[in-house]
mmCIF file of C-alpha atoms and ligand atoms in Angstrom:
data_model
loop_
_atom_site.group_PDB
_atom_site.id
_atom_site.type_symbol
_atom_site.label_atom_id
_atom_site.label_comp_id
_atom_site.label_asym_id
_atom_site.label_seq_id
_atom_site.Cartn_x
_atom_site.Cartn_y
_atom_site.Cartn_z
ATOM 1 C CA MET A 1 0.401 -0.095 -0.210
ATOM 2 C CA SER A 2 1.023 3.295 -0.798
ATOM 3 C CA PHE A 3 1.792 6.294 1.882
ATOM 4 C CA THR A 4 2.307 9.443 2.352
ATOM 5 C CA LEU A 5 5.140 10.795 4.844
ATOM 6 C CA LEU A 6 4.725 14.044 5.937
ATOM 7 C CA ALA A 7 7.510 16.260 8.469
ATOM 8 C CA SER A 8 5.409 16.902 11.698
ATOM 9 C CA PRO A 9 6.942 20.924 12.310
ATOM 10 C CA LEU A 10 9.670 21.878 15.161
ATOM 11 C CA GLN A 11 9.391 25.422 15.477
ATOM 12 C CA GLY A 12 12.870 26.148 16.112
ATOM 13 C CA PHE A 13 14.225 23.848 13.250
ATOM 14 C CA THR A 14 12.279 22.717 10.651
ATOM 15 C CA ASP A 15 12.313 26.363 9.175
ATOM 16 C CA PHE A 16 12.738 26.605 4.753
ATOM 17 C CA THR A 17 16.425 26.810 5.805
ATOM 18 C CA PHE A 18 16.051 22.777 7.110
ATOM 19 C CA ARG A 19 13.165 22.005 4.724
ATOM 20 C CA ASN A 20 15.480 22.886 1.629
ATOM 21 C CA ALA A 21 18.092 21.244 2.907
ATOM 22 C CA VAL A 22 16.305 18.107 3.791
ATOM 23 C CA GLU A 23 14.610 17.867 0.415
ATOM 24 C CA GLU A 24 17.887 18.765 -1.629
ATOM 25 C CA TYR A 25 20.345 16.384 -0.272
ATOM 26 C CA PHE A 26 17.565 13.592 1.075
ATOM 27 C CA GLY A 27 13.922 13.202 -0.032
ATOM 28 C CA GLY A 28 11.300 11.405 1.102
ATOM 29 C CA ILE A 29 9.063 13.914 2.731
ATOM 30 C CA ASN A 30 5.806 14.077 0.690
ATOM 31 C CA ALA A 31 4.647 17.068 2.696
ATOM 32 C CA TRP A 32 6.281 19.130 5.338
ATOM 33 C CA PHE A 33 4.012 21.406 7.652
ATOM 34 C CA ALA A 34 5.626 24.686 7.982
ATOM 35 C CA PRO A 35 6.326 25.478 12.499
ATOM 36 C CA TYR A 36 2.970 27.303 13.981
ATOM 37 C CA ILE A 37 2.293 31.252 13.136
ATOM 38 C CA ARG A 38 1.886 32.866 16.072
ATOM 39 C CA LEU A 39 0.216 36.280 16.128
ATOM 40 C CA THR A 40 1.618 39.213 17.971
ATOM 41 C CA LYS A 41 -1.405 41.105 20.738
ATOM 42 C CA HIS A 42 -1.913 43.946 17.567
ATOM 43 C CA LEU A 43 -2.647 40.987 14.680
ATOM 44 C CA GLU A 44 0.449 40.956 13.485
ATOM 45 C CA ILE A 45 2.521 37.872 12.108
ATOM 46 C CA LYS A 46 6.469 38.092 12.930
ATOM 47 C CA ASN A 47 9.057 38.751 10.211
ATOM 48 C CA SER A 48 10.638 35.708 11.011
ATOM 49 C CA TYR A 49 7.421 33.637 9.872
ATOM 50 C CA GLN A 50 6.475 35.623 6.927
ATOM 51 C CA ARG A 51 10.003 34.657 5.502
ATOM 52 C CA ASP A 52 9.669 31.204 6.600
ATOM 53 C CA LEU A 53 6.328 31.183 4.017
ATOM 54 C CA LEU A 54 7.474 32.813 1.255
ATOM 55 C CA PRO A 55 7.668 31.226 -1.936
ATOM 56 C CA GLU A 56 10.471 32.332 -2.405
ATOM 57 C CA ASN A 57 12.461 30.894 -0.208
ATOM 58 C CA ASN A 58 10.982 27.401 0.102
ATOM 59 C CA ARG A 59 11.906 24.680 -2.560
ATOM 60 C CA VAL A 60 9.566 21.893 -1.235
ATOM 61 C CA SER A 61 6.861 20.436 -3.475
ATOM 62 C CA ASN A 62 4.595 20.749 -0.376
ATOM 63 C CA LEU A 63 4.308 22.863 2.128
ATOM 64 C CA ILE A 64 0.749 23.351 4.937
ATOM 65 C CA PRO A 65 1.240 26.106 6.790
ATOM 66 C CA GLN A 66 0.094 26.599 10.879
ATOM 67 C CA VAL A 67 -1.747 28.144 13.353
ATOM 68 C CA MET A 68 -1.785 28.130 17.077
ATOM 69 C CA THR A 69 -4.798 30.228 17.946
ATOM 70 C CA ASN A 70 -7.993 30.000 20.044
ATOM 71 C CA SER A 71 -9.619 32.541 18.482
ATOM 72 C CA ALA A 72 -12.168 32.677 14.999
ATOM 73 C CA ASP A 73 -11.146 36.580 13.867
ATOM 74 C CA GLU A 74 -6.675 35.231 14.621
ATOM 75 C CA PHE A 75 -7.691 31.904 12.610
ATOM 76 C CA LEU A 76 -9.420 33.861 9.607
ATOM 77 C CA PHE A 77 -6.739 36.332 9.487
ATOM 78 C CA VAL A 78 -3.897 33.853 8.941
ATOM 79 C CA ALA A 79 -5.890 32.002 6.755
ATOM 80 C CA VAL A 80 -6.571 35.372 4.473
ATOM 81 C CA TYR A 81 -2.487 35.783 4.370
ATOM 82 C CA VAL A 82 -1.695 32.175 3.772
ATOM 83 C CA GLN A 83 -3.919 31.970 0.819
ATOM 84 C CA ASN A 84 -2.818 35.001 -0.429
ATOM 85 C CA LEU A 85 0.797 33.448 -0.534
ATOM 86 C CA GLY A 86 -1.284 30.620 -2.092
ATOM 87 C CA TYR A 87 -1.347 28.036 0.199
ATOM 88 C CA SER A 88 -4.927 26.262 0.368
ATOM 89 C CA GLU A 89 -4.211 24.517 3.943
ATOM 90 C CA LEU A 90 -4.110 25.572 7.166
ATOM 91 C CA ASN A 91 -3.459 23.082 9.919
ATOM 92 C CA TRP A 92 -4.140 24.345 13.648
ATOM 93 C CA ASN A 93 -2.060 23.308 16.031
ATOM 94 C CA LEU A 94 -3.846 21.755 18.835
ATOM 95 C CA GLY A 95 -1.077 19.868 20.310
ATOM 96 C CA CYS A 96 1.390 22.112 22.174
ATOM 97 C CA PRO A 97 2.280 21.264 25.077
ATOM 98 C CA TYR A 98 4.104 23.492 27.028
ATOM 99 C CA PRO A 99 2.598 25.110 30.107
ATOM 100 C CA MET A 100 3.442 28.826 28.901
ATOM 101 C CA VAL A 101 0.563 27.499 25.737
ATOM 102 C CA THR A 102 -1.471 25.234 27.337
ATOM 103 C CA LYS A 103 -2.425 28.008 30.254
ATOM 104 C CA ARG A 104 -3.359 30.575 27.907
ATOM 105 C CA GLY A 105 -5.878 28.042 26.569
ATOM 106 C CA LEU A 106 -3.454 27.496 23.266
ATOM 107 C CA GLY A 107 -2.327 24.014 21.768
ATOM 108 C CA SER A 108 -3.493 21.357 23.766
ATOM 109 C CA GLY A 109 -4.298 23.514 26.032
ATOM 110 C CA MET A 110 -7.838 24.173 23.609
ATOM 111 C CA LEU A 111 -8.708 20.120 24.091
ATOM 112 C CA LYS A 112 -10.730 20.609 26.570
ATOM 113 C CA HIS A 113 -12.894 23.901 24.857
ATOM 114 C CA LYS A 114 -15.297 21.534 22.481
ATOM 115 C CA LYS A 115 -17.870 24.703 22.430
ATOM 116 C CA GLN A 116 -15.029 26.948 21.536
ATOM 117 C CA ILE A 117 -13.569 24.563 18.808
ATOM 118 C CA ASP A 118 -16.946 23.866 17.477
ATOM 119 C CA GLU A 119 -17.660 27.680 16.922
ATOM 120 C CA LEU A 120 -14.175 28.044 15.859
ATOM 121 C CA LEU A 121 -14.443 25.646 12.936
ATOM 122 C CA THR A 122 -17.918 26.615 12.483
ATOM 123 C CA ARG A 123 -16.907 30.068 11.731
ATOM 124 C CA VAL A 124 -14.033 29.492 9.719
ATOM 125 C CA ALA A 125 -15.841 27.079 7.338
ATOM 126 C CA ASN A 126 -18.623 30.008 6.886
ATOM 127 C CA GLU A 127 -16.253 32.473 6.437
ATOM 128 C CA SER A 128 -13.719 31.277 4.564
ATOM 129 C CA ASP A 129 -12.649 28.491 1.996
ATOM 130 C CA VAL A 130 -9.886 27.513 3.685
ATOM 131 C CA THR A 131 -8.761 23.832 3.832
ATOM 132 C CA ILE A 132 -8.374 22.889 7.149
ATOM 133 C CA SER A 133 -6.718 19.838 8.946
ATOM 134 C CA LEU A 134 -6.230 19.753 12.491
ATOM 135 C CA LYS A 135 -2.918 18.610 14.539
ATOM 136 C CA MET A 136 -3.530 17.318 18.079
ATOM 137 C CA ARG A 137 -2.750 14.929 21.134
ATOM 138 C CA LEU A 138 -5.280 12.917 23.363
ATOM 139 C CA GLY A 139 -5.591 15.829 25.660
ATOM 140 C CA TYR A 140 -4.043 17.768 27.710
ATOM 141 C CA ASP A 141 -5.379 16.092 31.434
ATOM 142 C CA ASN A 142 -6.571 12.762 29.763
ATOM 143 C CA SER A 143 -7.730 10.701 26.788
ATOM 144 C CA ARG A 144 -11.598 11.954 27.149
ATOM 145 C CA GLU A 145 -10.871 14.850 25.864
ATOM 146 C CA ILE A 146 -10.334 13.325 22.358
ATOM 147 C CA LEU A 147 -12.744 10.981 22.694
ATOM 148 C CA ASP A 148 -15.425 13.689 23.237
ATOM 149 C CA LEU A 149 -14.211 15.855 20.737
ATOM 150 C CA LEU A 150 -14.138 12.807 17.741
ATOM 151 C CA PRO A 151 -18.291 12.575 17.169
ATOM 152 C CA MET A 152 -18.487 16.636 17.565
ATOM 153 C CA LEU A 153 -15.201 16.774 15.211
ATOM 154 C CA GLU A 154 -17.519 14.306 12.646
ATOM 155 C CA LYS A 155 -19.942 17.664 11.052
ATOM 156 C CA HIS A 156 -16.629 19.095 10.202
ATOM 157 C CA ASN A 157 -14.893 19.677 6.924
ATOM 158 C CA ILE A 158 -11.488 18.844 7.884
ATOM 159 C CA LYS A 159 -9.258 17.359 5.513
ATOM 160 C CA ASN A 160 -7.309 14.814 8.085
ATOM 161 C CA ILE A 161 -6.044 15.113 11.709
ATOM 162 C CA VAL A 162 -2.636 13.956 12.718
ATOM 163 C CA ILE A 163 -2.646 12.658 16.152
ATOM 164 C CA HIS A 164 0.300 12.278 18.359
ATOM 165 C CA PRO A 165 -1.503 10.113 21.282
ATOM 166 C CA ARG A 166 0.491 11.677 24.093
ATOM 167 C CA LEU A 167 -1.053 13.901 26.595
ATOM 168 C CA GLY A 168 -0.188 17.283 26.486
ATOM 169 C CA ARG A 169 0.566 16.845 29.999
ATOM 170 C CA GLN A 170 3.296 14.375 29.469
ATOM 171 C CA LEU A 171 5.345 16.901 27.242
ATOM 172 C CA TYR A 172 6.681 13.756 25.482
ATOM 173 C CA LYS A 173 7.670 11.555 28.241
ATOM 174 C CA GLY A 174 6.542 8.051 28.561
ATOM 175 C CA GLU A 175 5.204 6.105 25.371
ATOM 176 C CA ALA A 176 2.410 7.070 23.314
ATOM 177 C CA ASP A 177 -0.688 5.615 23.664
ATOM 178 C CA LEU A 178 -1.336 3.008 20.669
ATOM 179 C CA ASP A 179 -4.172 1.676 22.422
ATOM 180 C CA LEU A 180 -5.617 5.364 22.824
ATOM 181 C CA PHE A 181 -4.893 5.822 18.913
ATOM 182 C CA GLN A 182 -6.925 2.593 18.269
ATOM 183 C CA GLN A 183 -9.636 3.843 19.791
ATOM 184 C CA CYS A 184 -9.680 7.451 18.387
ATOM 185 C CA LEU A 185 -9.449 5.385 15.048
ATOM 186 C CA GLU A 186 -12.361 3.773 15.467
ATOM 187 C CA ASN A 187 -14.422 6.752 16.721
ATOM 188 C CA THR A 188 -14.096 8.901 14.207
ATOM 189 C CA GLY A 189 -15.136 8.689 9.782
ATOM 190 C CA HIS A 190 -11.995 11.347 9.344
ATOM 191 C CA GLN A 191 -8.658 10.632 7.537
ATOM 192 C CA ILE A 192 -6.685 10.027 10.241
ATOM 193 C CA CYS A 193 -2.755 10.473 10.507
ATOM 194 C CA TYR A 194 -0.550 8.897 13.351
ATOM 195 C CA ASN A 195 2.276 11.170 14.707
ATOM 196 C CA GLY A 196 4.982 10.428 17.061
ATOM 197 C CA ASP A 197 8.243 8.463 18.272
ATOM 198 C CA ILE A 198 8.643 7.172 14.722
ATOM 199 C CA THR A 199 12.443 6.942 14.647
ATOM 200 C CA SER A 200 13.441 4.204 12.951
ATOM 201 C CA VAL A 201 12.043 2.073 9.710
ATOM 202 C CA ALA A 202 11.217 -1.349 11.903
ATOM 203 C CA LYS A 203 8.978 1.316 14.159
ATOM 204 C CA PHE A 204 7.605 2.319 10.847
ATOM 205 C CA ARG A 205 7.100 -1.086 9.483
ATOM 206 C CA GLU A 206 5.768 -1.962 13.329
ATOM 207 C CA LEU A 207 3.351 0.894 13.005
ATOM 208 C CA LYS A 208 2.271 0.444 9.790
ATOM 209 C CA GLN A 209 1.631 -3.499 10.644
ATOM 210 C CA ARG A 210 -0.907 -2.576 13.917
ATOM 211 C CA PHE A 211 -2.434 0.415 11.524
ATOM 212 C CA PRO A 212 -3.027 -0.984 8.587
ATOM 213 C CA SER A 213 -5.787 1.332 7.646
ATOM 214 C CA ILE A 214 -3.397 4.218 8.227
ATOM 215 C CA ASN A 215 -1.756 6.055 4.971
ATOM 216 C CA SER A 216 -0.387 8.846 6.436
ATOM 217 C CA TRP A 217 2.550 9.462 8.784
ATOM 218 C CA ALA A 218 4.284 12.618 9.997
ATOM 219 C CA ILE A 219 7.668 12.434 11.144
ATOM 220 C CA GLY A 220 9.266 15.420 13.606
ATOM 221 C CA ARG A 221 12.112 14.804 15.656
ATOM 222 C CA GLY A 222 13.022 11.142 13.586
ATOM 223 C CA VAL A 223 13.921 13.470 10.249
ATOM 224 C CA ILE A 224 16.681 16.026 12.395
ATOM 225 C CA ALA A 225 18.136 12.431 14.549
ATOM 226 C CA ASN A 226 18.257 10.794 11.232
ATOM 227 C CA PRO A 227 17.768 13.238 7.694
ATOM 228 C CA PHE A 228 18.068 9.999 5.458
ATOM 229 C CA LEU A 229 15.014 8.703 7.168
ATOM 230 C CA PRO A 230 12.513 9.183 5.318
ATOM 231 C CA ALA A 231 13.774 8.138 1.880
ATOM 232 C CA MET A 232 14.973 4.917 3.859
ATOM 233 C CA ILE A 233 11.118 4.298 5.012
ATOM 234 C CA GLN A 234 10.302 5.171 1.443
ATOM 235 C CA ALA A 235 12.862 2.564 0.244
ATOM 236 C CA ASP A 236 11.792 0.460 2.701
ATOM 237 C CA THR A 237 15.700 -0.376 3.841
ATOM 238 C CA ASP A 238 17.219 -0.150 6.890
ATOM 239 C CA GLN A 239 20.431 1.013 5.803
ATOM 240 C CA LEU A 240 22.238 3.703 5.458
ATOM 241 C CA PRO A 241 23.974 4.931 2.708
ATOM 242 C CA GLU A 242 27.294 3.382 2.436
ATOM 243 C CA ALA A 243 29.253 6.767 2.036
ATOM 244 C CA TRP A 244 26.461 8.619 4.470
ATOM 245 C CA THR A 245 28.868 10.236 5.930
ATOM 246 C CA VAL A 246 29.906 12.560 2.945
ATOM 247 C CA GLN A 247 26.296 12.831 2.376
ATOM 248 C CA PHE A 248 25.701 13.842 5.745
ATOM 249 C CA SER A 249 28.370 16.224 5.222
ATOM 250 C CA ARG A 250 27.087 18.303 2.093
ATOM 251 C CA PHE A 251 24.106 18.275 3.889
ATOM 252 C CA HIS A 252 25.775 20.000 6.977
ATOM 253 C CA ASP A 253 27.275 22.590 5.036
ATOM 254 C CA ALA A 254 24.824 23.669 2.924
ATOM 255 C CA LEU A 255 22.377 23.794 5.909
ATOM 256 C CA PHE A 256 26.010 25.739 7.559
ATOM 257 C CA GLN A 257 26.076 28.930 4.890
ATOM 258 C CA SER A 258 22.567 29.199 4.730
ATOM 259 C CA TYR A 259 22.588 30.090 8.378
ATOM 260 C CA ASP A 260 26.186 31.775 8.534
ATOM 261 C CA GLU A 261 24.168 33.746 5.293
ATOM 262 C CA SER A 262 20.835 34.685 7.295
ATOM 263 C CA LEU A 263 21.928 34.951 11.164
ATOM 264 C CA SER A 264 23.247 37.227 12.516
ATOM 265 C CA GLY A 265 27.088 36.938 13.620
ATOM 266 C CA PRO A 266 29.228 33.726 14.753
ATOM 267 C CA GLY A 267 27.692 33.596 18.271
ATOM 268 C CA HIS A 268 24.232 32.834 16.952
ATOM 269 C CA LEU A 269 24.943 30.512 14.307
ATOM 270 C CA LEU A 270 26.817 28.429 16.729
ATOM 271 C CA ILE A 271 24.495 28.523 19.021
ATOM 272 C CA LYS A 272 21.890 27.267 15.881
ATOM 273 C CA MET A 273 24.039 24.640 14.871
ATOM 274 C CA GLN A 274 24.723 23.360 18.258
ATOM 275 C CA SER A 275 20.910 23.113 18.983
ATOM 276 C CA PHE A 276 20.941 20.932 15.613
ATOM 277 C CA TRP A 277 23.421 18.450 16.579
ATOM 278 C CA GLU A 278 21.287 17.439 20.237
ATOM 279 C CA TYR A 279 19.022 15.266 17.209
ATOM 280 C CA PHE A 280 22.367 14.783 14.781
ATOM 281 C CA ALA A 281 24.392 13.256 17.659
ATOM 282 C CA GLN A 282 21.829 10.097 17.382
ATOM 283 C CA LEU A 283 23.159 9.340 14.048
ATOM 284 C CA PHE A 284 26.522 8.276 15.804
ATOM 285 C CA SER A 285 27.156 4.608 17.353
ATOM 286 C CA ASN A 286 28.115 7.025 20.390
ATOM 287 C CA PRO A 287 25.713 10.047 20.461
ATOM 288 C CA HIS A 288 26.322 11.144 24.140
ATOM 289 C CA LYS A 289 30.459 11.466 23.148
ATOM 290 C CA ALA A 290 29.161 13.211 19.411
ATOM 291 C CA HIS A 291 26.776 15.872 21.044
ATOM 292 C CA LYS A 292 29.585 16.462 23.866
ATOM 293 C CA ILE A 293 32.511 17.161 20.877
ATOM 294 C CA ILE A 294 30.632 19.528 19.434
ATOM 295 C CA LYS A 295 28.669 21.455 22.675
ATOM 296 C CA LYS A 296 32.712 21.973 23.801
ATOM 297 C CA ALA A 297 32.933 24.101 20.423
ATOM 298 C CA ARG A 298 33.460 27.732 21.626
ATOM 299 C CA SER A 299 34.317 29.176 18.158
ATOM 300 C CA ILE A 300 33.333 28.486 14.757
ATOM 301 C CA PRO A 301 36.616 27.231 13.700
ATOM 302 C CA ALA A 302 36.732 24.394 16.974
ATOM 303 C CA TYR A 303 33.145 23.716 15.934
ATOM 304 C CA HIS A 304 34.073 22.897 12.085
ATOM 305 C CA GLU A 305 36.506 20.688 13.583
ATOM 306 C CA ALA A 306 34.172 19.094 15.973
ATOM 307 C CA VAL A 307 31.854 18.323 12.972
ATOM 308 C CA SER A 308 34.791 16.608 11.198
ATOM 309 C CA ALA A 309 36.029 14.469 14.003
ATOM 310 C CA ASN A 310 32.354 13.010 14.818
ATOM 311 C CA LEU A 311 32.380 12.663 10.881
ATOM 312 C CA PHE A 312 36.073 11.524 10.291
ATOM 313 C CA GLY A 313 37.329 10.601 13.028
ATOM 314 C CA GLU A 314 39.364 12.991 13.142
ATOM 315 C CA ARG A 315 41.520 14.371 15.889
ATOM 316 C CA ILE A 316 40.498 17.643 18.065
HETATM 317 C C1 FMN B 1 11.431 21.534 20.023
HETATM 318 C C2 FMN B 1 9.942 20.878 19.006
HETATM 319 C C3 FMN B 1 8.867 22.126 18.493
HETATM 320 C C4 FMN B 1 8.315 21.506 17.785
HETATM 321 N N1 FMN B 1 7.315 22.669 17.381
HETATM 322 C C5 FMN B 1 6.162 22.195 16.530
HETATM 323 C C6 FMN B 1 5.335 23.291 15.865
HETATM 324 O O1 FMN B 1 5.393 24.238 15.449
HETATM 325 N N2 FMN B 1 3.960 22.509 15.553
HETATM 326 C C7 FMN B 1 3.670 21.528 16.022
HETATM 327 O O2 FMN B 1 2.722 21.062 15.553
HETATM 328 N N3 FMN B 1 4.186 20.568 16.607
HETATM 329 C C8 FMN B 1 5.717 20.657 17.302
HETATM 330 N N4 FMN B 1 6.173 19.827 17.911
HETATM 331 C C9 FMN B 1 5.531 18.481 17.805
HETATM 332 C C10 FMN B 1 6.382 17.816 16.941
HETATM 333 O O3 FMN B 1 5.450 17.947 15.402
HETATM 334 C C11 FMN B 1 5.520 16.387 17.112
HETATM 335 O O4 FMN B 1 4.248 16.513 16.952
HETATM 336 C C12 FMN B 1 5.853 15.749 18.036
HETATM 337 O O5 FMN B 1 7.647 16.026 18.410
HETATM 338 C C13 FMN B 1 5.914 14.107 18.029
HETATM 339 O O6 FMN B 1 6.329 13.539 16.869
HETATM 340 P P1 FMN B 1 7.943 13.196 16.981
HETATM 341 O O7 FMN B 1 7.753 11.345 17.901
HETATM 342 O O8 FMN B 1 7.982 12.444 15.016
HETATM 343 O O9 FMN B 1 8.749 14.379 17.402
HETATM 344 C C14 FMN B 1 7.215 20.318 18.121
HETATM 345 C C15 FMN B 1 8.417 19.350 19.046
HETATM 346 C C16 FMN B 1 9.360 19.733 19.352
HETATM 347 C C17 FMN B 1 10.179 18.706 20.362
#
């Protein structure tokens, strides 16, 4: 059975620079969700979000903008904005677990507000022709939240729902709850996309076997930890390419160069690249050591030496 691989968004990581580089050096992703847009108090979209969505900055074939809001006015404002850029779909973030967000009734903090969700979807459908998709967790406090929402969602025109089967209050701890994911499938007529902990081809196969009706899968952290993973999944192979370090090095250098051009100064560049290594390190046989070597770098030359040491085993 054919399937669609979606890249789940990671604010601070999967911006257009990263997306373009993954597309160019690895491929394998059929569609990318952009990290969420949040409006400022004055109903403005920050420049960085604007840059991230500009068609001229994006070379991936399919990009889906996302918004995090609990207001229909904001949703409609962003819908017009993205439609003017040529996008037809807007994904609604109902999954973000961070307390700063959830305490304001946003992200997964919105999941217990069924009436508000219903009202927002109704108004958006009445006042806009944007295609709506949702991305959600099982709930903030407990999974009754999603089980209570799904019947209400039946009447709405929603392209698909990406479900990451954890609770907001869990953050990223514990296991994704596959039994509850199954229960969600049994309680909805909407297209469901699975998201959560797809970190290897073996894990993907396992999930695909368990949920044969699912044909779209979203991978977040796994794409950063192993940018080869989407293409490996598409090719159904467990093996990294033989010369993976060379390929990875080209990708890394392209990423580095783009950030060097767009970020202001070596300090920011170093922090940005080091943050990626929290994930990249997992490609190596000793992730802890690979990350430590990178974290120790205090200058750009030292950083380059650390990258070479990881990739090609040179001494520093
Ligand atoms: C640092 C970070 C930033 C994230 N930013 C977003 C975001 O902007 N929008 C969103 O829907 N999910 C966001 N997520 C959640 C991921 O897209 C994904 O749903 C989650 O990590 C589970 O999938 P995974 O195990 O494949 O990573 C973020 C996750 C992390 C760790």
